[in-house]
Amino acid sequence: MPFDHFSIIESTLREGEQFSTAHFTTAQKLEMAHLLDEFGVEIIEMTSPVASPQSEADIRALTSAGLRARIVTHIRCNREDAARALDTGVHGLDIVIGTSPQLIQHSHGKSIRQIIDLMEEVTSWVRTQSPNITLRFSTEDTFRSREADLLRIYLAVAAIGTVDRLGVADTVGVATPLQVYNMVKQLVRLTGLDVEFHGHNDSGCAIANAAAALEAGATHIDTTVLGIGERNGITPLGGLVARLYTLDKRYVEKYHLPLLPRIDRMIADLCELEIPFSNYITGSSAFIHKAGIHAKAVLADPNTYEILRPEDFGLTREIAMGHKLMGWNTLKARSETLGLTLTDDTLKALTQEVKRRADTRALTIEEIDALLHDATTVGA
Ligand code: HCA
Ligand code: CU
């Protein structure tokens, strides 16, 4: 079963650093890495040491921080970058080179033959320097590359035997789940190597594409916290967790789920963002039930309208009150919470009163409680 054996490559400290408002200090990176490590992500990907002096120092700081997660860095396909990266003591190198006509023309100008030769030269050299390091080779903009070019490259990688993992990157967020499924399936079948999927969210498919990759046998999925990254980002950690949990909770039991709200909050604060109301699991309204019909059923059994249990993430559900859609079961539950005893007829009459007033303005919880208390006094 593909979903049983996968690892998260958490790239908030690499792809996430490419988000418009992201800037992390060394201390913040360490704090984030410790949280992600405690959460249980298997691999943490960091910005290339070539990017800046601080980037290099931060890799060294994380590799010596005693984390369980493996630390990898993301580099271009050349020997200088690889040498700088090896020098930091990272556990793995994620090597990438553009293969789409767009990137070949505007990024490096190399032919497919030259890309293959370079891949062979760089990965073989890395192997001689560091036989045990984990090596991944990825084609940037996979889904706008020619399929024949991709197969030539990936089959050459597999034949050379220097690389542990192939990377598939939906760099511009154009792929559909079926395309991702077919591509990953093909690579798994043809090479037998581990396959990683990295998917951008420009057209809203990043989570679905990651799930499709896993269904096809991918072994690694790239995520960032809240999905931050270039433009509008990639597969969000929480979104991937939600997707897998709803397929089968056992797929994500290896992660410490109650840490997710803290992790999302930390990145929201650091990037000066609000967590979107619609966010998976940690959005402000993710566990609020409102309409009377929903509230009644959820009060009887949360499973009626909840596919994710808030308790599993250290969160609580809420039944919205004081609005014109409120049902009397909501008031009954509230009165029980307050330790008040009211007859069903009284509660139904109060509900009508709330609806009448809520047509003008929603009532606050204090106003609701006051109504319930007053009715108890009258009834007593
Ligand atoms: C980048 C591009 C990348 C690489 C992904 C990968 C992408 O910012 O360097 O190495 O698999 O989206 O293609 O993030
Ligand atoms: Cu990317």
Tab-separated table of C-alpha atoms and ligand atoms in Angstrom:
chain	number	residue	atom	x	y	z
A	1	MET	CA	0.000	0.000	0.000
A	2	PRO	CA	1.674	3.245	-1.132
A	3	PHE	CA	0.137	5.400	1.607
A	4	ASP	CA	1.699	3.200	4.277
A	5	HIS	CA	5.275	4.009	3.347
A	6	PHE	CA	5.907	7.637	2.616
A	7	SER	CA	8.053	10.402	4.030
A	8	ILE	CA	7.412	14.103	4.209
A	9	ILE	CA	10.161	16.356	2.913
A	10	GLU	CA	9.328	19.522	4.795
A	11	SER	CA	10.577	22.415	2.701
A	12	THR	CA	9.426	25.442	4.710
A	13	LEU	CA	13.113	26.260	5.229
A	14	ARG	CA	13.783	26.099	1.461
A	15	GLU	CA	10.692	26.515	-0.759
A	16	GLY	CA	9.063	28.407	2.128
A	17	GLU	CA	11.942	30.890	2.239
A	18	GLN	CA	11.004	31.766	-1.343
A	19	PHE	CA	7.604	33.053	-0.165
A	20	SER	CA	7.124	36.789	-0.588
A	21	THR	CA	7.049	37.714	3.118
A	22	ALA	CA	9.290	34.967	4.513
A	23	HIS	CA	12.506	35.847	6.277
A	24	PHE	CA	13.711	33.506	8.989
A	25	THR	CA	16.563	34.119	11.409
A	26	THR	CA	18.818	31.260	12.501
A	27	ALA	CA	17.024	31.075	15.853
A	28	GLN	CA	13.637	30.953	14.126
A	29	LYS	CA	14.820	28.217	11.759
A	30	LEU	CA	16.051	26.188	14.703
A	31	GLU	CA	12.769	26.621	16.551
A	32	MET	CA	10.804	25.666	13.435
A	33	ALA	CA	13.014	22.650	12.804
A	34	HIS	CA	12.601	21.434	16.390
A	35	LEU	CA	8.810	21.749	16.093
A	36	LEU	CA	8.748	19.931	12.755
A	37	ASP	CA	11.027	17.277	14.189
A	38	GLU	CA	8.741	16.816	17.180
A	39	PHE	CA	5.792	16.636	14.783
A	40	GLY	CA	7.653	13.815	13.071
A	41	VAL	CA	8.499	14.948	9.553
A	42	GLU	CA	11.180	12.645	8.243
A	43	ILE	CA	13.263	15.123	6.221
A	44	ILE	CA	13.846	18.879	6.441
A	45	GLU	CA	14.980	20.612	3.249
A	46	MET	CA	17.044	23.793	3.516
A	47	THR	CA	18.063	26.554	1.148
A	48	SER	CA	21.317	26.014	-0.748
A	49	PRO	CA	24.494	27.085	1.090
A	50	VAL	CA	25.386	28.991	-2.069
A	51	ALA	CA	22.427	31.351	-1.547
A	52	SER	CA	24.044	33.443	1.223
A	53	PRO	CA	26.489	33.154	4.140
A	54	GLN	CA	23.608	32.810	6.594
A	55	SER	CA	22.077	30.020	4.524
A	56	GLU	CA	25.298	28.049	4.814
A	57	ALA	CA	25.649	28.697	8.553
A	58	ASP	CA	22.022	27.676	9.118
A	59	ILE	CA	22.555	24.267	7.498
A	60	ARG	CA	25.474	23.679	9.839
A	61	ALA	CA	23.347	24.807	12.794
A	62	LEU	CA	20.565	22.368	11.914
A	63	THR	CA	22.774	19.390	11.166
A	64	SER	CA	24.329	19.717	14.606
A	65	ALA	CA	21.042	20.351	16.438
A	66	GLY	CA	20.495	16.685	17.321
A	67	LEU	CA	17.288	16.320	15.326
A	68	ARG	CA	15.801	12.970	14.389
A	69	ALA	CA	14.797	14.380	10.981
A	70	ARG	CA	17.415	14.171	8.234
A	71	ILE	CA	18.648	17.512	6.894
A	72	VAL	CA	18.955	17.929	3.136
A	73	THR	CA	19.771	20.922	0.991
A	74	HIS	CA	18.539	21.911	-2.437
A	75	ILE	CA	21.139	22.711	-5.077
A	76	ARG	CA	21.630	23.304	-8.788
A	77	CYS	CA	23.197	20.566	-10.842
A	78	ASN	CA	26.827	21.600	-10.695
A	79	ARG	CA	29.946	20.464	-8.903
A	80	GLU	CA	30.643	23.765	-7.123
A	81	ASP	CA	27.223	23.827	-5.461
A	82	ALA	CA	27.554	20.141	-4.576
A	83	ALA	CA	30.978	20.699	-3.015
A	84	ARG	CA	29.727	23.607	-0.915
A	85	ALA	CA	26.754	21.523	0.205
A	86	LEU	CA	28.838	18.456	1.108
A	87	ASP	CA	31.090	20.642	3.204
A	88	THR	CA	28.179	21.533	5.520
A	89	GLY	CA	27.681	17.929	6.604
A	90	VAL	CA	24.107	17.604	5.304
A	91	HIS	CA	22.567	14.149	5.100
A	92	GLY	CA	21.273	14.538	1.565
A	93	LEU	CA	21.434	16.610	-1.604
A	94	ASP	CA	18.360	17.448	-3.655
A	95	ILE	CA	19.721	18.261	-7.105
A	96	VAL	CA	17.493	19.971	-9.656
A	97	ILE	CA	17.773	21.078	-13.279
A	98	GLY	CA	15.155	22.531	-15.617
A	99	THR	CA	13.990	20.302	-18.476
A	100	SER	CA	11.028	22.133	-20.022
A	101	PRO	CA	11.592	24.005	-23.313
A	102	GLN	CA	10.892	27.243	-21.390
A	103	LEU	CA	13.587	26.604	-18.779
A	104	ILE	CA	16.087	25.111	-21.195
A	105	GLN	CA	15.856	28.291	-23.248
A	106	HIS	CA	15.802	30.862	-20.449
A	107	SER	CA	17.546	29.141	-17.532
A	108	HIS	CA	20.624	27.195	-18.670
A	109	GLY	CA	20.566	26.658	-22.442
A	110	LYS	CA	21.725	23.018	-22.245
A	111	SER	CA	20.509	20.223	-24.506
A	112	ILE	CA	19.009	17.027	-23.064
A	113	ARG	CA	22.279	15.228	-23.870
A	114	GLN	CA	24.233	17.880	-21.960
A	115	ILE	CA	21.789	17.645	-19.021
A	116	ILE	CA	22.353	13.876	-18.843
A	117	ASP	CA	26.127	14.265	-19.045
A	118	LEU	CA	26.104	16.923	-16.331
A	119	MET	CA	23.861	14.811	-14.113
A	120	GLU	CA	26.254	11.878	-14.523
A	121	GLU	CA	29.334	13.971	-13.842
A	122	VAL	CA	27.932	15.706	-10.760
A	123	THR	CA	26.224	12.709	-9.140
A	124	SER	CA	29.209	10.403	-9.774
A	125	TRP	CA	31.551	12.975	-8.272
A	126	VAL	CA	29.318	13.343	-5.196
A	127	ARG	CA	29.325	9.552	-4.794
A	128	THR	CA	33.122	9.441	-4.805
A	129	GLN	CA	33.213	12.156	-2.145
A	130	SER	CA	30.412	10.855	0.030
A	131	PRO	CA	29.295	7.303	-0.715
A	132	ASN	CA	26.520	7.292	1.900
A	133	ILE	CA	24.842	10.625	1.290
A	134	THR	CA	21.262	10.465	-0.004
A	135	LEU	CA	21.098	11.836	-3.539
A	136	ARG	CA	17.963	12.983	-5.281
A	137	PHE	CA	17.787	14.132	-8.891
A	138	SER	CA	14.791	16.175	-10.035
A	139	THR	CA	13.649	17.668	-13.313
A	140	GLU	CA	12.302	21.176	-12.781
A	141	ASP	CA	9.034	21.906	-14.618
A	142	THR	CA	8.449	18.198	-15.266
A	143	PHE	CA	4.903	18.693	-16.486
A	144	ARG	CA	5.811	21.104	-19.280
A	145	SER	CA	8.797	18.997	-20.332
A	146	ARG	CA	8.597	16.639	-23.308
A	147	GLU	CA	7.781	13.147	-22.097
A	148	ALA	CA	10.420	11.601	-24.367
A	149	ASP	CA	13.065	13.939	-22.877
A	150	LEU	CA	12.013	13.061	-19.343
A	151	LEU	CA	12.178	9.343	-19.960
A	152	ARG	CA	15.600	9.664	-21.551
A	153	ILE	CA	16.850	11.568	-18.521
A	154	TYR	CA	15.238	9.440	-15.824
A	155	LEU	CA	16.256	6.162	-17.472
A	156	ALA	CA	19.813	7.449	-17.748
A	157	VAL	CA	19.769	8.384	-14.059
A	158	ALA	CA	18.542	4.921	-13.136
A	159	ALA	CA	21.125	3.231	-15.376
A	160	ILE	CA	24.022	5.222	-13.918
A	161	GLY	CA	22.909	4.144	-10.461
A	162	THR	CA	24.293	7.090	-8.511
A	163	VAL	CA	20.967	8.447	-7.302
A	164	ASP	CA	18.624	7.176	-4.579
A	165	ARG	CA	15.520	9.111	-5.505
A	166	LEU	CA	13.940	10.746	-8.544
A	167	GLY	CA	12.096	14.030	-8.180
A	168	VAL	CA	9.033	15.092	-10.136
A	169	ALA	CA	8.241	18.802	-9.899
A	170	ASP	CA	5.065	20.587	-10.906
A	171	THR	CA	6.906	23.893	-10.832
A	172	VAL	CA	4.137	26.067	-12.236
A	173	GLY	CA	1.141	24.244	-10.731
A	174	VAL	CA	-0.229	23.097	-14.073
A	175	ALA	CA	-0.509	19.332	-13.581
A	176	THR	CA	-3.728	17.435	-12.957
A	177	PRO	CA	-3.937	14.482	-10.547
A	178	LEU	CA	-4.235	12.050	-13.457
A	179	GLN	CA	-1.087	13.409	-15.098
A	180	VAL	CA	0.807	13.170	-11.819
A	181	TYR	CA	-0.466	9.646	-11.261
A	182	ASN	CA	0.600	8.515	-14.736
A	183	MET	CA	4.045	10.110	-14.517
A	184	VAL	CA	4.857	8.709	-11.073
A	185	LYS	CA	3.467	5.269	-11.926
A	186	GLN	CA	5.649	5.149	-15.004
A	187	LEU	CA	8.800	6.115	-13.112
A	188	VAL	CA	8.159	3.599	-10.348
A	189	ARG	CA	7.593	0.850	-12.916
A	190	LEU	CA	10.539	1.737	-15.144
A	191	THR	CA	13.205	2.541	-12.548
A	192	GLY	CA	12.219	0.964	-9.232
A	193	LEU	CA	13.730	4.018	-7.528
A	194	ASP	CA	12.081	6.096	-4.813
A	195	VAL	CA	10.038	8.954	-6.282
A	196	GLU	CA	9.423	12.371	-4.740
A	197	PHE	CA	6.631	14.742	-5.757
A	198	HIS	CA	6.861	18.530	-5.426
A	199	GLY	CA	3.717	20.392	-6.482
A	200	HIS	CA	2.845	24.074	-6.734
A	201	ASN	CA	-0.674	25.300	-6.118
A	202	ASP	CA	-1.289	27.864	-8.868
A	203	SER	CA	-4.469	26.113	-9.995
A	204	GLY	CA	-5.463	24.597	-6.639
A	205	CYS	CA	-4.373	20.992	-7.239
A	206	ALA	CA	-1.307	20.763	-4.988
A	207	ILE	CA	-2.899	18.526	-2.362
A	208	ALA	CA	-4.811	16.386	-4.859
A	209	ASN	CA	-1.655	15.988	-6.930
A	210	ALA	CA	0.368	14.924	-3.886
A	211	ALA	CA	-2.286	12.330	-3.046
A	212	ALA	CA	-2.280	11.104	-6.653
A	213	ALA	CA	1.513	10.774	-6.499
A	214	LEU	CA	1.231	8.617	-3.378
A	215	GLU	CA	-1.480	6.496	-4.976
A	216	ALA	CA	0.902	5.870	-7.865
A	217	GLY	CA	3.675	4.761	-5.522
A	218	ALA	CA	5.593	7.956	-4.719
A	219	THR	CA	7.669	7.584	-1.568
A	220	HIS	CA	8.252	11.243	-0.682
A	221	ILE	CA	6.045	14.354	-0.733
A	222	ASP	CA	7.300	17.920	-0.420
A	223	THR	CA	5.307	20.237	1.837
A	224	THR	CA	5.619	23.605	3.498
A	225	VAL	CA	3.786	24.945	6.514
A	226	LEU	CA	0.591	26.697	5.339
A	227	GLY	CA	1.823	25.908	1.812
A	228	ILE	CA	4.119	28.952	1.609
A	229	GLY	CA	6.540	29.126	-1.321
A	230	GLU	CA	7.103	30.830	-4.667
A	231	ARG	CA	3.946	32.699	-5.782
A	232	ASN	CA	1.039	31.042	-3.899
A	233	GLY	CA	3.138	28.092	-2.777
A	234	ILE	CA	3.034	24.288	-2.703
A	235	THR	CA	1.250	21.401	-0.966
A	236	PRO	CA	0.612	22.537	2.627
A	237	LEU	CA	1.703	20.230	5.445
A	238	GLY	CA	-1.689	20.499	7.176
A	239	GLY	CA	-3.562	19.982	3.914
A	240	LEU	CA	-1.631	16.820	3.123
A	241	VAL	CA	-2.273	15.553	6.650
A	242	ALA	CA	-6.001	16.295	6.284
A	243	ARG	CA	-6.125	14.517	2.916
A	244	LEU	CA	-4.388	11.400	4.236
A	245	TYR	CA	-6.243	11.346	7.569
A	246	THR	CA	-9.571	11.363	5.760
A	247	LEU	CA	-8.470	8.405	3.617
A	248	ASP	CA	-7.357	6.482	6.678
A	249	LYS	CA	-6.284	7.979	9.978
A	250	ARG	CA	-3.595	5.336	10.314
A	251	TYR	CA	-1.631	6.939	7.473
A	252	VAL	CA	-0.818	9.945	9.676
A	253	GLU	CA	-0.675	8.316	13.086
A	254	LYS	CA	3.116	8.483	12.927
A	255	TYR	CA	2.890	12.280	13.253
A	256	HIS	CA	2.236	14.196	16.459
A	257	LEU	CA	-0.944	15.848	15.166
A	258	PRO	CA	-1.723	18.166	18.131
A	259	LEU	CA	1.392	20.170	17.232
A	260	LEU	CA	-0.074	21.258	13.904
A	261	PRO	CA	-1.911	24.372	15.228
A	262	ARG	CA	1.320	25.637	16.820
A	263	ILE	CA	3.289	24.982	13.646
A	264	ASP	CA	0.772	26.814	11.431
A	265	ARG	CA	0.555	29.688	13.919
A	266	MET	CA	4.320	30.077	14.058
A	267	ILE	CA	4.665	30.467	10.292
A	268	ALA	CA	1.616	32.753	10.087
A	269	ASP	CA	3.202	35.008	12.711
A	270	LEU	CA	6.670	34.935	11.153
A	271	CYS	CA	5.295	35.775	7.702
A	272	GLU	CA	2.754	38.269	9.099
A	273	LEU	CA	-0.182	36.362	7.628
A	274	GLU	CA	-3.607	35.415	8.884
A	275	ILE	CA	-4.314	31.689	8.744
A	276	PRO	CA	-7.068	31.605	6.070
A	277	PHE	CA	-10.550	30.861	7.501
A	278	SER	CA	-10.767	28.005	5.009
A	279	ASN	CA	-7.487	26.422	6.021
A	280	TYR	CA	-7.408	22.680	6.554
A	281	ILE	CA	-7.702	21.828	10.277
A	282	THR	CA	-6.423	25.155	11.639
A	283	GLY	CA	-8.675	27.621	9.786
A	284	SER	CA	-10.805	29.631	12.237
A	285	SER	CA	-14.040	28.048	11.037
A	286	ALA	CA	-12.801	24.504	10.359
A	287	PHE	CA	-14.793	23.079	13.275
A	288	ILE	CA	-17.695	25.538	13.632
A	289	HIS	CA	-21.178	24.151	12.956
A	290	LYS	CA	-23.952	26.632	12.426
A	291	ALA	CA	-27.285	25.668	10.851
A	292	GLY	CA	-29.826	24.060	13.194
A	293	ILE	CA	-29.921	20.800	11.241
A	294	HIS	CA	-26.137	20.472	11.354
A	295	ALA	CA	-25.886	21.460	15.013
A	296	LYS	CA	-28.557	18.964	16.095
A	297	ALA	CA	-26.796	16.089	14.337
A	298	VAL	CA	-23.314	17.066	15.513
A	299	LEU	CA	-24.513	17.375	19.105
A	300	ALA	CA	-25.896	13.838	18.822
A	301	ASP	CA	-22.809	12.474	17.074
A	302	PRO	CA	-19.969	14.665	15.666
A	303	ASN	CA	-19.283	12.032	13.031
A	304	THR	CA	-22.423	13.181	11.194
A	305	TYR	CA	-20.730	16.297	9.842
A	306	GLU	CA	-17.064	15.956	10.813
A	307	ILE	CA	-14.605	13.894	8.825
A	308	LEU	CA	-11.706	15.160	10.940
A	309	ARG	CA	-11.924	14.999	14.720
A	310	PRO	CA	-10.783	18.316	16.230
A	311	GLU	CA	-9.654	16.469	19.395
A	312	ASP	CA	-7.003	14.655	17.370
A	313	PHE	CA	-5.376	18.018	16.656
A	314	GLY	CA	-5.800	19.424	20.156
A	315	LEU	CA	-8.709	21.580	18.941
A	316	THR	CA	-12.367	21.852	19.910
A	317	ARG	CA	-15.566	22.056	17.914
A	318	GLU	CA	-17.950	24.943	18.320
A	319	ILE	CA	-21.667	25.228	17.762
A	320	ALA	CA	-22.459	28.744	16.565
A	321	MET	CA	-25.274	30.370	18.543
A	322	GLY	CA	-27.334	33.509	18.443
A	323	HIS	CA	-27.966	33.544	14.685
A	324	LYS	CA	-31.248	33.194	12.827
A	325	LEU	CA	-30.439	29.657	11.626
A	326	MET	CA	-30.091	28.365	15.183
A	327	GLY	CA	-32.109	25.303	16.215
A	328	TRP	CA	-33.497	24.643	19.680
A	329	ASN	CA	-31.139	21.716	20.259
A	330	THR	CA	-28.282	24.195	20.317
A	331	LEU	CA	-29.960	26.150	23.113
A	332	LYS	CA	-30.702	22.935	24.963
A	333	ALA	CA	-27.027	21.934	24.815
A	334	ARG	CA	-26.017	25.397	26.017
A	335	SER	CA	-28.464	25.268	28.940
A	336	GLU	CA	-27.051	21.880	29.936
A	337	THR	CA	-23.515	23.271	29.792
A	338	LEU	CA	-24.649	26.036	32.141
A	339	GLY	CA	-26.288	23.484	34.451
A	340	LEU	CA	-29.778	24.892	33.851
A	341	THR	CA	-32.926	22.851	33.531
A	342	LEU	CA	-35.498	24.166	31.071
A	343	THR	CA	-38.433	22.406	29.463
A	344	ASP	CA	-38.351	21.715	25.744
A	345	ASP	CA	-41.308	24.084	25.273
A	346	THR	CA	-39.427	26.904	26.994
A	347	LEU	CA	-36.316	26.224	24.909
A	348	LYS	CA	-38.360	26.238	21.704
A	349	ALA	CA	-39.985	29.531	22.651
A	350	LEU	CA	-36.583	31.036	23.478
A	351	THR	CA	-35.271	29.847	20.123
A	352	GLN	CA	-38.054	31.751	18.369
A	353	GLU	CA	-37.120	34.818	20.403
A	354	VAL	CA	-33.465	34.479	19.383
A	355	LYS	CA	-34.396	34.113	15.696
A	356	ARG	CA	-36.638	37.179	15.872
A	357	ARG	CA	-33.885	39.303	17.392
A	358	ALA	CA	-31.145	37.760	15.207
A	359	ASP	CA	-32.918	38.948	12.077
A	360	THR	CA	-31.630	42.361	13.094
A	361	ARG	CA	-28.344	41.405	14.782
A	362	ALA	CA	-26.754	38.158	15.950
A	363	LEU	CA	-26.875	37.751	19.729
A	364	THR	CA	-23.688	37.419	21.761
A	365	ILE	CA	-23.083	34.387	23.949
A	366	GLU	CA	-23.640	36.624	26.992
A	367	GLU	CA	-27.050	37.632	25.668
A	368	ILE	CA	-27.948	33.997	25.020
A	369	ASP	CA	-26.863	33.009	28.523
A	370	ALA	CA	-28.845	35.863	30.030
A	371	LEU	CA	-31.971	34.698	28.184
A	372	LEU	CA	-31.479	31.166	29.492
A	373	HIS	CA	-30.846	32.349	33.068
A	374	ASP	CA	-33.900	34.649	33.010
A	375	ALA	CA	-36.113	31.854	31.722
A	376	THR	CA	-34.862	29.561	34.511
A	377	THR	CA	-35.653	32.178	37.157
A	378	VAL	CA	-39.119	32.752	35.713
A	379	GLY	CA	-39.761	29.045	35.526
A	380	ALA	CA	-38.527	28.411	39.085
B	1	HCA	C1	13.026	25.979	-7.338
B	1	HCA	C2	12.125	25.120	-8.180
B	1	HCA	C3	11.443	23.977	-7.486
B	1	HCA	C4	12.321	22.757	-7.352
B	1	HCA	C5	11.611	21.514	-6.945
B	1	HCA	C6	12.459	20.283	-6.849
B	1	HCA	C7	10.236	23.673	-8.367
B	1	HCA	O1	12.506	26.882	-6.670
B	1	HCA	O2	14.224	25.786	-7.381
B	1	HCA	O3	13.662	20.392	-6.656
B	1	HCA	O4	11.910	19.177	-6.941
B	1	HCA	O5	9.119	23.973	-7.983
B	1	HCA	O6	10.471	23.156	-9.443
B	1	HCA	O7	10.979	24.379	-6.208
B	2	CU	CU	8.948	24.683	-5.989
